[in-house]
XYZ file of C-alpha atoms in Angstrom:
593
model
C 8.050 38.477 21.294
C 8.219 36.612 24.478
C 6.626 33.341 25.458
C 5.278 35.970 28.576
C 3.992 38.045 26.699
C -0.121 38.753 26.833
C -0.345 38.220 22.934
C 1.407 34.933 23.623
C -0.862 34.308 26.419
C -3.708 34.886 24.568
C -3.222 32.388 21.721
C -2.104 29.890 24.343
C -4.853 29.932 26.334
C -7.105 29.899 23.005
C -5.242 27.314 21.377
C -3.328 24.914 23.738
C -6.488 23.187 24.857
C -8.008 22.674 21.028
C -4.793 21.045 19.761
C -4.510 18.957 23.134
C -7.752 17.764 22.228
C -6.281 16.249 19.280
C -2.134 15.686 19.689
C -0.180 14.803 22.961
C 1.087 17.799 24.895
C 4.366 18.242 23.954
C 3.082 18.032 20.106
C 0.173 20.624 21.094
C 3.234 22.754 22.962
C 5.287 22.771 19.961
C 2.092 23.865 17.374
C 1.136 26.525 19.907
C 4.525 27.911 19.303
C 4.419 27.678 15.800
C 0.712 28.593 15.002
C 2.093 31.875 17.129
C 4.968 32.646 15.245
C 2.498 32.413 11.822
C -0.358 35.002 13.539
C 1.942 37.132 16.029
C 1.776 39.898 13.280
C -1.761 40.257 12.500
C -3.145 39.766 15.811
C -6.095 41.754 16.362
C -5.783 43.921 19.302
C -9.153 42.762 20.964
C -10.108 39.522 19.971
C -13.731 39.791 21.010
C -15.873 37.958 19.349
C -17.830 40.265 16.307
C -21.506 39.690 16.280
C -22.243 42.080 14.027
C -20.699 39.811 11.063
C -23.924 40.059 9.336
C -26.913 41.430 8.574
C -30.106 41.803 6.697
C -28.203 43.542 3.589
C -26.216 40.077 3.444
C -26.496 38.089 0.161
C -24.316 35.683 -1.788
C -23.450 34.728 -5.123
C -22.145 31.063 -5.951
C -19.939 30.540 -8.972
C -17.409 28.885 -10.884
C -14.468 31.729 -11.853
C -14.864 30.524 -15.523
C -19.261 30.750 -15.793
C -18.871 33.144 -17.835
C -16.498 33.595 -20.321
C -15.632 35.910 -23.595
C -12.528 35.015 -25.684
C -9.243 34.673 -24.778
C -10.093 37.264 -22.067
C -9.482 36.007 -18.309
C -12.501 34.218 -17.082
C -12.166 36.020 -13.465
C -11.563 39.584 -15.262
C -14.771 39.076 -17.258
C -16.637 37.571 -13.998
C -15.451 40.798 -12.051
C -16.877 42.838 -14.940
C -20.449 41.094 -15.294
C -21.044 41.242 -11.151
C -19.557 44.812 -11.678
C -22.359 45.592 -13.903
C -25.033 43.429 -12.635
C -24.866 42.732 -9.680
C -23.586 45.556 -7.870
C -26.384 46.782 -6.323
C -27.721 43.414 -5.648
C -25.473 40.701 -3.603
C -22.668 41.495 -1.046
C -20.626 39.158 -1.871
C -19.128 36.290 -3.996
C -17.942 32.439 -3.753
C -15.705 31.546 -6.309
C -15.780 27.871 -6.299
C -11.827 26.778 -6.244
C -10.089 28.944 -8.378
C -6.571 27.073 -8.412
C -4.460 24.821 -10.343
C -6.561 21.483 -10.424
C -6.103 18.090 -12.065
C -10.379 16.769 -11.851
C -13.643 17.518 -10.405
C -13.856 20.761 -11.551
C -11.321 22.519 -8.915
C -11.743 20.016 -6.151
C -8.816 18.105 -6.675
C -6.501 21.126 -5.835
C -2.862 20.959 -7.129
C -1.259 24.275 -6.004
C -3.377 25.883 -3.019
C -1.363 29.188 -3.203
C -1.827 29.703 -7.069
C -4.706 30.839 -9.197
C -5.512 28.777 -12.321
C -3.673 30.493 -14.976
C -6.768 29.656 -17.374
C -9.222 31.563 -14.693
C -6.729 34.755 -14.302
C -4.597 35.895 -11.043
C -4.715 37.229 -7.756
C -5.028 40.400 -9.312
C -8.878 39.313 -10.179
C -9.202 37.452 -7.206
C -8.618 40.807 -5.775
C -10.230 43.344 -7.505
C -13.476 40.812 -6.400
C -12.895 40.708 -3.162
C -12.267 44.704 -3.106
C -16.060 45.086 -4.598
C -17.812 41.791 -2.649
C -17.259 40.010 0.360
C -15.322 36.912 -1.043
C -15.442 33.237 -0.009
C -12.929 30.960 -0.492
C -12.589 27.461 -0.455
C -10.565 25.754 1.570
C -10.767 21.714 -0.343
C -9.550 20.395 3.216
C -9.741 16.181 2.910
C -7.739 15.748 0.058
C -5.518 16.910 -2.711
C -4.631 16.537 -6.172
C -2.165 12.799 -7.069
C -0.474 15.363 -8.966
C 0.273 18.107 -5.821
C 3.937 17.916 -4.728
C 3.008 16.817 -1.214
C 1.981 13.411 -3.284
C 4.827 13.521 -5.790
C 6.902 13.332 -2.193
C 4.992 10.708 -0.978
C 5.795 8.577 -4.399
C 9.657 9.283 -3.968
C 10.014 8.513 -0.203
C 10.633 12.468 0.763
C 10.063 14.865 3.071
C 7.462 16.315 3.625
C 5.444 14.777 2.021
C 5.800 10.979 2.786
C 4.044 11.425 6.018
C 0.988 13.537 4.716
C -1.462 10.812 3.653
C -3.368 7.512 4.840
C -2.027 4.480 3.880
C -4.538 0.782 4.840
C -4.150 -2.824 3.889
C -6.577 -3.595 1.542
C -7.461 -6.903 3.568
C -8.830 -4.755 6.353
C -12.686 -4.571 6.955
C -13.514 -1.003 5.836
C -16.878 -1.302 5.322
C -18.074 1.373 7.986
C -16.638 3.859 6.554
C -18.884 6.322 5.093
C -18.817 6.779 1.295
C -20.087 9.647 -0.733
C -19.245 7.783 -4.098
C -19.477 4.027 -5.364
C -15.194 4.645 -6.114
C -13.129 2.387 -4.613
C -12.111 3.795 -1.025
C -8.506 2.616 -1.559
C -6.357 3.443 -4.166
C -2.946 1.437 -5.264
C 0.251 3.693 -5.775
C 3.237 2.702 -6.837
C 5.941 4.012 -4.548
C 9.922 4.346 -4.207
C 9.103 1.686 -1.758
C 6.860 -0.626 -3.429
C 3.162 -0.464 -3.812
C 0.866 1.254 -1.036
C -2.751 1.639 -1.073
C -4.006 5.072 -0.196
C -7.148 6.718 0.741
C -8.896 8.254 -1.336
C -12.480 9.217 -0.512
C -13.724 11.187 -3.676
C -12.022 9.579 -6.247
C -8.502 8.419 -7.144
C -7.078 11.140 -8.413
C -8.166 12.790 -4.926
C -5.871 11.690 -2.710
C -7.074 11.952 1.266
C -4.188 14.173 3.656
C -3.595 12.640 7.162
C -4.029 15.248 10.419
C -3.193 12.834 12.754
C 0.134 14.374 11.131
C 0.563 17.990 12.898
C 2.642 18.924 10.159
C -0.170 18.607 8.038
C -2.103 20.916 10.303
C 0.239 23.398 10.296
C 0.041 23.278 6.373
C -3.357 24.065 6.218
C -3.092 26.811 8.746
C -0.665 28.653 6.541
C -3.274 28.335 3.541
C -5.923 29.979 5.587
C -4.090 32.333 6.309
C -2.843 33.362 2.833
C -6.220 33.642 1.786
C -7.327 35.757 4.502
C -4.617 37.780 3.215
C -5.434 37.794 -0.339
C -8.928 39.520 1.004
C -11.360 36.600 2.194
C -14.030 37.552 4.274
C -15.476 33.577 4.252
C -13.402 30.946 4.481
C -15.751 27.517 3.370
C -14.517 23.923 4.760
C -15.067 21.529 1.631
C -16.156 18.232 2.904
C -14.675 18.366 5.859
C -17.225 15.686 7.724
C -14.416 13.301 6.173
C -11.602 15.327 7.706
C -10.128 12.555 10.373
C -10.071 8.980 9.859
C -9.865 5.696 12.577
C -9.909 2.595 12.337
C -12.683 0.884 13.229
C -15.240 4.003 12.975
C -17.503 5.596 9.959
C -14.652 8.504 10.182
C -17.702 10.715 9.676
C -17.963 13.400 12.050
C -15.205 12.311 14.323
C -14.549 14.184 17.689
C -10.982 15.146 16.529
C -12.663 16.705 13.364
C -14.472 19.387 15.430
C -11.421 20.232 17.572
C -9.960 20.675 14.201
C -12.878 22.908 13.038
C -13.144 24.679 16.346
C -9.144 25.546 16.241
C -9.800 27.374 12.927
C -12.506 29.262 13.591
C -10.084 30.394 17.040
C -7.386 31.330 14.648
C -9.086 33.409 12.676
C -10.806 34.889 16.015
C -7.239 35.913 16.979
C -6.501 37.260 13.446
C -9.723 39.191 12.080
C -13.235 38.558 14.403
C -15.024 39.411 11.265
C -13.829 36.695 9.153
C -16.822 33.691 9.154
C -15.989 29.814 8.654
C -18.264 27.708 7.365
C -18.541 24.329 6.849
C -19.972 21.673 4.107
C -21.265 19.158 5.296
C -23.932 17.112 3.015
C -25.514 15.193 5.292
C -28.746 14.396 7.518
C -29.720 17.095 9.378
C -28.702 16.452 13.102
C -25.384 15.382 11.806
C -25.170 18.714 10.083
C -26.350 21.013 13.133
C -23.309 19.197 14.842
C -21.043 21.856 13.634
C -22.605 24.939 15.096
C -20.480 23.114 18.222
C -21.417 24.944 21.162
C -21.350 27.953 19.641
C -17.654 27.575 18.985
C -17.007 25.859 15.866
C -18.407 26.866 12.216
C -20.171 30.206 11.964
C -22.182 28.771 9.550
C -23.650 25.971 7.708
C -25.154 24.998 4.926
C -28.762 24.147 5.429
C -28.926 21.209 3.110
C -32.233 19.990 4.292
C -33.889 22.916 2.366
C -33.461 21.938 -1.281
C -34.399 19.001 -1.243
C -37.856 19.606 0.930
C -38.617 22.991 -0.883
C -38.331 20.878 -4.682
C -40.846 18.184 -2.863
C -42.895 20.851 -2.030
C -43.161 22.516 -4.785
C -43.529 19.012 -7.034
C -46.294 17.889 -4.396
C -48.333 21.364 -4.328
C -48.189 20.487 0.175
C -46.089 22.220 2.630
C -46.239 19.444 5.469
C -42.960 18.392 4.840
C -41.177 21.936 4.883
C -43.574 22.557 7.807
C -42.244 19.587 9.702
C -38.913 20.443 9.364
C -39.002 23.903 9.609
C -40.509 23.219 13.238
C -37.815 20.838 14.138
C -34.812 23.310 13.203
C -33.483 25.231 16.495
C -33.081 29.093 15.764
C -28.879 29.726 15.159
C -27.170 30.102 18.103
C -25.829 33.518 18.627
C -22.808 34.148 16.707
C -23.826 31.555 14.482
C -26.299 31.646 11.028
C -27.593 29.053 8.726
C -26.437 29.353 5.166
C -29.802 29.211 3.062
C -29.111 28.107 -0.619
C -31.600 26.029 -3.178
C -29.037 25.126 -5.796
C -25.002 25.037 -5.898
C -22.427 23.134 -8.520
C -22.771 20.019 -7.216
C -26.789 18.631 -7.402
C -29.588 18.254 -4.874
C -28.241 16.176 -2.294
C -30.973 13.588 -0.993
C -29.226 12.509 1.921
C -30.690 15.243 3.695
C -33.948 14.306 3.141
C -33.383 11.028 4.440
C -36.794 10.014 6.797
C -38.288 13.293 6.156
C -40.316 12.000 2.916
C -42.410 9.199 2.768
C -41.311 6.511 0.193
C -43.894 7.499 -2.154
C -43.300 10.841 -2.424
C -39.147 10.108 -2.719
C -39.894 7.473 -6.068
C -42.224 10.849 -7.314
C -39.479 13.013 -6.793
C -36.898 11.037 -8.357
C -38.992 9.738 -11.698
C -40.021 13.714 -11.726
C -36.499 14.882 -12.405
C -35.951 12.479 -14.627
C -38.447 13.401 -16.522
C -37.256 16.801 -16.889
C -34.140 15.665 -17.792
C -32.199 15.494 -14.387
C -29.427 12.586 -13.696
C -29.933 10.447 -10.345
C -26.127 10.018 -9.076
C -25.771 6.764 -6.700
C -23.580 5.948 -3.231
C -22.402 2.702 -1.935
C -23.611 1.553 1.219
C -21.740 -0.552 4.149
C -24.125 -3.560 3.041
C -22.549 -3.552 -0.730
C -26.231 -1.665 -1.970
C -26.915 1.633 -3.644
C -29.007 4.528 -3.555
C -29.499 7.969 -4.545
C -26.937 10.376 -3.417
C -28.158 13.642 -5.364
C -30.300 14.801 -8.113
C -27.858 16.246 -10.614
C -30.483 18.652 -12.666
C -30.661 22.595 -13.345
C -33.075 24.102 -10.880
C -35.035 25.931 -13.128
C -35.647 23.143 -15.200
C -36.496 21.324 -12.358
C -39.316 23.047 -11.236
C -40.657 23.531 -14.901
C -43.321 21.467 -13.769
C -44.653 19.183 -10.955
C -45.039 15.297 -9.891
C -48.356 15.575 -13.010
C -45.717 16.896 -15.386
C -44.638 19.944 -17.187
C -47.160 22.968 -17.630
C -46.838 26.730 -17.916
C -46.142 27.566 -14.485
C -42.326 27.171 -14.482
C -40.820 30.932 -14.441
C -43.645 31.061 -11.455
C -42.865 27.879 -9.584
C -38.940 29.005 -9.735
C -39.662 32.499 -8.524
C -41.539 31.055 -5.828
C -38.940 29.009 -4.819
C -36.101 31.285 -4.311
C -38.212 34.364 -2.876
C -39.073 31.314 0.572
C -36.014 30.902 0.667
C -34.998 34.456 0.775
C -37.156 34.924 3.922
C -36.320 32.287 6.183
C -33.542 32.544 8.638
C -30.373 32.852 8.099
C -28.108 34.184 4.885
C -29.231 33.762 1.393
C -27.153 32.448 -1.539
C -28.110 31.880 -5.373
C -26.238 30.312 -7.638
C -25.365 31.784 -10.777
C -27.254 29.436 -12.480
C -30.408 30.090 -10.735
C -30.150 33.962 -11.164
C -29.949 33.614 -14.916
C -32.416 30.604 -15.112
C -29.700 28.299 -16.876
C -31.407 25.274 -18.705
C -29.850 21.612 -17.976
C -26.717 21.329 -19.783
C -27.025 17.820 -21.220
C -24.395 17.957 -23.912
C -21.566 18.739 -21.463
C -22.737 15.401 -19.182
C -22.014 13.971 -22.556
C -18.841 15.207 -23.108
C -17.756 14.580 -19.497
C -19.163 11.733 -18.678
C -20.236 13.518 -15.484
C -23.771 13.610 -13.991
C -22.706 17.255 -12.381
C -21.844 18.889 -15.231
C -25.043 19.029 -16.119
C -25.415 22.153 -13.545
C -22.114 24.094 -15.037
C -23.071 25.225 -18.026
C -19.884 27.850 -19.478
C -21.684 30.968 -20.806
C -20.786 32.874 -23.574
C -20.628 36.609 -22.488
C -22.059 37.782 -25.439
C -24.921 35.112 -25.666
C -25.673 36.217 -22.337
C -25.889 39.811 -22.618
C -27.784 39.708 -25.484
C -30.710 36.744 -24.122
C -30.458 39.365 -20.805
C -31.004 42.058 -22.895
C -34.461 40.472 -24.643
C -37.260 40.836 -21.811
C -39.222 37.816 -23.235
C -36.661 35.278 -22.233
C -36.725 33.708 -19.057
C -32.952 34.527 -18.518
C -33.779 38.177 -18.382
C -37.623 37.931 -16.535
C -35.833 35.904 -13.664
C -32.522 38.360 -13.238
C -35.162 40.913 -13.245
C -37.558 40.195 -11.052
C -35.035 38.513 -8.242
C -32.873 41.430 -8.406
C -36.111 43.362 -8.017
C -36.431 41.231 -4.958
C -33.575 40.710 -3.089
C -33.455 44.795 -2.908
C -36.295 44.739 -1.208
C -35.474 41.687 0.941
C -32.185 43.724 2.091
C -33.921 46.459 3.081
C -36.053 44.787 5.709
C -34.623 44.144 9.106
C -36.892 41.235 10.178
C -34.837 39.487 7.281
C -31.648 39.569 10.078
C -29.929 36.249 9.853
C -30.717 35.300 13.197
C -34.743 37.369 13.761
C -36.992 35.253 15.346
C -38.922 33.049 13.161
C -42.126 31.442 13.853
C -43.962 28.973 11.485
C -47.684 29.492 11.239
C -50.341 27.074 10.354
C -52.629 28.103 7.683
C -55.620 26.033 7.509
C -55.059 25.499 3.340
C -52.407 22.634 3.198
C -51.178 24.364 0.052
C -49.541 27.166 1.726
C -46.178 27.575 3.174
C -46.145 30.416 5.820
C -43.980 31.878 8.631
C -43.582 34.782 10.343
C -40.273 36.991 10.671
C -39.440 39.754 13.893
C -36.987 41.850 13.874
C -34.130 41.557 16.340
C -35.710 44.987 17.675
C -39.434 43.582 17.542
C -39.964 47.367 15.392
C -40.561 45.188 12.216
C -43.013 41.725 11.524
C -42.792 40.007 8.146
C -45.592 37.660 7.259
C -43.862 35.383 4.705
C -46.744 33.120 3.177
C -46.296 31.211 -0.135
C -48.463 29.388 -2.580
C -47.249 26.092 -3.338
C -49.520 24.856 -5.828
C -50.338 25.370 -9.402
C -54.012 26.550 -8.332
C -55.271 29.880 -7.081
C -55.330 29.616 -3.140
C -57.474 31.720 -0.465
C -55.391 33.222 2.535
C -57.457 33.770 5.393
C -56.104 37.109 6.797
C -57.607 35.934 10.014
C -54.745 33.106 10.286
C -52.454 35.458 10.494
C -53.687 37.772 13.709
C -52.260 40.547 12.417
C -52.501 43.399 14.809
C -55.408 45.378 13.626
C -54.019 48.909 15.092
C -51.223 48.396 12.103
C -51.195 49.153 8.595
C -49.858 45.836 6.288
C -48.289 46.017 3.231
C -47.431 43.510 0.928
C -43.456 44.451 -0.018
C -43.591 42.091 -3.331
C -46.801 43.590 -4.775
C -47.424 46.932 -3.022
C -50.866 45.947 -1.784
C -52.379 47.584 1.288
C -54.314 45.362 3.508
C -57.170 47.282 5.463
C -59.607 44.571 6.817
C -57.797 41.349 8.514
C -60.986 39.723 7.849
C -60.972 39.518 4.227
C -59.790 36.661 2.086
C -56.999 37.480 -0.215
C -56.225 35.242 -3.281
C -53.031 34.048 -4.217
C -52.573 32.947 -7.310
C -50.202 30.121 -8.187
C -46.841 30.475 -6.777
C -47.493 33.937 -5.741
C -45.605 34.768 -2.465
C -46.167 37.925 -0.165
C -44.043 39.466 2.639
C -46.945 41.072 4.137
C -45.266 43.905 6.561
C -46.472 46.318 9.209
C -43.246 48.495 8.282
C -42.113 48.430 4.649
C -38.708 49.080 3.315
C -36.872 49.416 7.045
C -33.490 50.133 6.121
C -31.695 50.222 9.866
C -29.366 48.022 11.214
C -30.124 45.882 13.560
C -28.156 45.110 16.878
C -27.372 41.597 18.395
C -28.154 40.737 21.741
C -25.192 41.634 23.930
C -23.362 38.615 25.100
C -22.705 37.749 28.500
């Protein structure tokens, strides 16, 4: 195909001006070429931007490929099954956490990114997923495993390879630089040419990759694309805050790591509009919104501000916090949607939460968890100190009671937790571990020797069918009643990633309220939650809800038919009060000028 051609033409004048951003001309001339040559087959014919990517009917699972496991059966093959089974009927689609050959960290120190673990399955289960759910892949974009060839080359002096990583003087003053661990940012490696110290931001068996190489961009480019290929629908940036590093900086957040994240999500763009990229980024809130770009860089993010706050909340019985910040957060840009989740595989990061509790309340938080058997994990400062990094805990044991201990309200509490979060804006994802109300795994941090693992606990198939199968356990209440749920919650269209969202200001501190419009104003949601282990009166009043309409409540069923009375929650009840229940149509975006 010529250089004159309009395809041509149309990734040049897409990509040129990204990877000029980041590499002289003649270096951004030469990847335009060759990021061409990779795409020029699976261009897609328009290229318009899709913004009808999502939904209300959008919901995600998190999971390792190996939660659940039976035998010597494939993990993946008996995952596939269970969501088969399920969950069918209740999410859209699936993250499997890295599913390829690894050396630590539970996947994240990738050592083949074109290979499923052979201990997990193949692409033949990655596939027959992805066929049933929209899957999300991870794309573990800082670093790689000491034992991935790229680093075996870099050992031996060889091409590639020897040019793909970071190498510093340990002399130098790298004390700015932003740490996520209390690891030692440099690592020493002995070499075919003496001893070098790399980078190594995670840990030392994760070795940071250098894309102030363009080779090493044009490496990563071929990896998305494979698993675009292999059916994913999401492709997730892991850490990628850390992506590009310079001297003399945090290397957090760098402009050249946005050009980076803004070329991908073009690429894609060019290759399938309805793919989404989103990035993970654990970290305060502004620097977090940072990667919506203008509109042009991550689809989505993670909104890591909301587990934190919504475990305060729920600890402190108060919704000021959540109120606060809820206020403060700017709607999605179009084209854009916040990825709502309450628990993942790695903990409850605080950073987040930095200056949006009071000191008080952060010390409550922290001996809370403890006391219900959580792990605090630490991070080194530039000044040589510590401090909490994440709360490393099972959810559901985390909210089995409050800052005045444990009590009975703890199936209620958790319930409550995940149906606010299932209302605000943006997409919702649960972790497996939250769906089946997975205790704290202590005796695998014991075996480990790893705070985390205390969220990964391995089940046995048949332990789990048969505890989901007994309706007094909490495994099988929770599944129930959230699958119950998030039916209901995909059916409403006020529930659209990106409806307008309003927060309202009950005069009772203990509830959490907001309101939800559809994108077609046919459809209000009044989401209000109790907080607190206490029955709490809702004046229908604070709500102004239009008196010429009929309300519902979608959890409950009840009819509202005087917006003067008072109507009792009891603790951690939640209602989606509605003027039209169970609204099933699809929404349409805004058109785009």
């Amino acid at each position: 195909m010529s250089v004159d051609s309009p395809p041509y033409c149309r990734v040049t004048n897409n990509i040129k001006p990204l990877l000029a951003k980041v590499y002289s001309s003649e270096t951004a001339e030469r990847l335009t070429t060759e990021i061409f040559a990779l795409i020029k087959d699976t261009l897609c014919p328009s290229g318009r931007e899709d913004l009808k990517k999502w939904n209300h009917n959008n919901v995600l699972l998190i999971t390792y490929g190996d939660t659940i496991v039976d035998g010597d059966r494939p993990p993946l093959s008996v995952l596939a099954e269970f969501l088969e089974t399920h969950l069918y009927d209740t999410i859209t689609g699936v993250h499997i956490l890295p599913f390829f050959p690894y050396s630590s960290d539970d996947g994240f120190a990738i050592i083949d990114y074109l290979k499923v673990n052979p201990e997990l399955g193949s692409w033949a289960d990655i596939k027959r997923i992805a066929t049933n759910f929209n899957l999300m892949a991870d794309l573990v974009i800082n670093h790689i495993s000491s034992q991935h060839e790229w680093f075996e080359q870099f050992k031996q002096n060889e091409l590639p390879g020897c040019n793909y990583f970071i190498t510093a003087d340990p002399s130098e003053d790298l004390s700015q630089v932003v740490r996520p661990r209390s690891s030692p940012l440099l690592t020493p490696v002995e070499t075919a040419e003496g001893e070098k110290h790399v980078w190594t931001t995670f840990s030392a068996d994760q070795v940071d990759v250098n894309f102030e190489n363009p080779d090493v961009l044009i490496e990563y480019v071929k990896i998305i694309l494979a698993y675009v290929e292999a059916g994913a629908r999401y492709i997730r940036l892991d850490a990628v805050g850390f992506l590009w590093k310079k001297h003399g900086t945090n290397c957090m957040h760098l402009p050249e790591t946005h050009a980076v994240v803004r070329l991908f999500r073009e690429i894609l763009q060019l290759v399938d509009p309805g793919i989404s990229l989103i990035t993970e980024t654990n970290v305060p809130n502004r620097e977090n919104l940072s990667y919506f770009g203008n509109r042009n860089e991550a689809h989505m993010i993670y909104n890591f501000s909301l587990p934190p706050l919504l475990l305060n909340a729920l600890m402190q019985g108060r919704a000021d916090h959540l109120k606060t910040w809820m206020m403060s957060m700017p709607p999605a840009p179009i084209g854009c949607a916040y990825f709502n989740f309450t628990a993942s595989h790695d903990g409850i990061g605080m950073r987040p939460a930095e200056g949006l509790l009071t000191g008080d309340e952060y010390e409550q938080l922290i001996l809370a968890m403890r006391n219900f058997g959580g792990k605090i994990s630490m991070r080194s400062r530039p000044d040589g100190t510590e401090s909490p990094y994440e709360i490393n805990i099972s959810l559901f044991d985390a909210l089995k009671g409050t800052v005045k201990g444990e009590d009975q309200w703890q199936v209620e509490r958790f319930l409550c937790s995940q149906t606010i979060m299932m209302a605000l804006e943006g997409i919702p994802a649960f972790y497996i571990h939250s769906l089946l109300a997975t205790h704290n795994y202590t005796e695998g941090v014991e075996e480990t020797g790893h705070n985390r693992t205390i969220n990964r606990y391995k089940w046995d198939l048949k332990t789990l069918e048969t505890a989901l199968a007994d309706p007094t356990t909490a495994h099988a209440k929770v599944l129930a009643e959230l699958k119950r749920l998030i039916k209901i919650r995909r059916q409403q269209t006020s529930f659209h990633p990106n409806a307008t969202q309003y927060t309202l200001h009950p005069m009772n501190p203990a509830l959490f309220a907001f309101w939800r419009q559809s994108l077609t104003r046919d459809q209000s949601i009044f989401s209000v939650h109790n907080l607190s282990d206490q029955p709490q009166d809702l004046q229908l009043s604070d709500l102004n809800l239009v008196s010429t309409d009929d309300w519902y409540d979608l959890i409950s069923g009840h009819r509202f038919t005087d917006d003067r009375t008072i109507y009792e929650l009891a603790p951690y009840q939640s209602v989606w009060i509605t003027n039209k229940p169970n609204s099933a149509h699809d929404d349409t975006m805004p058109t785009l000028l």
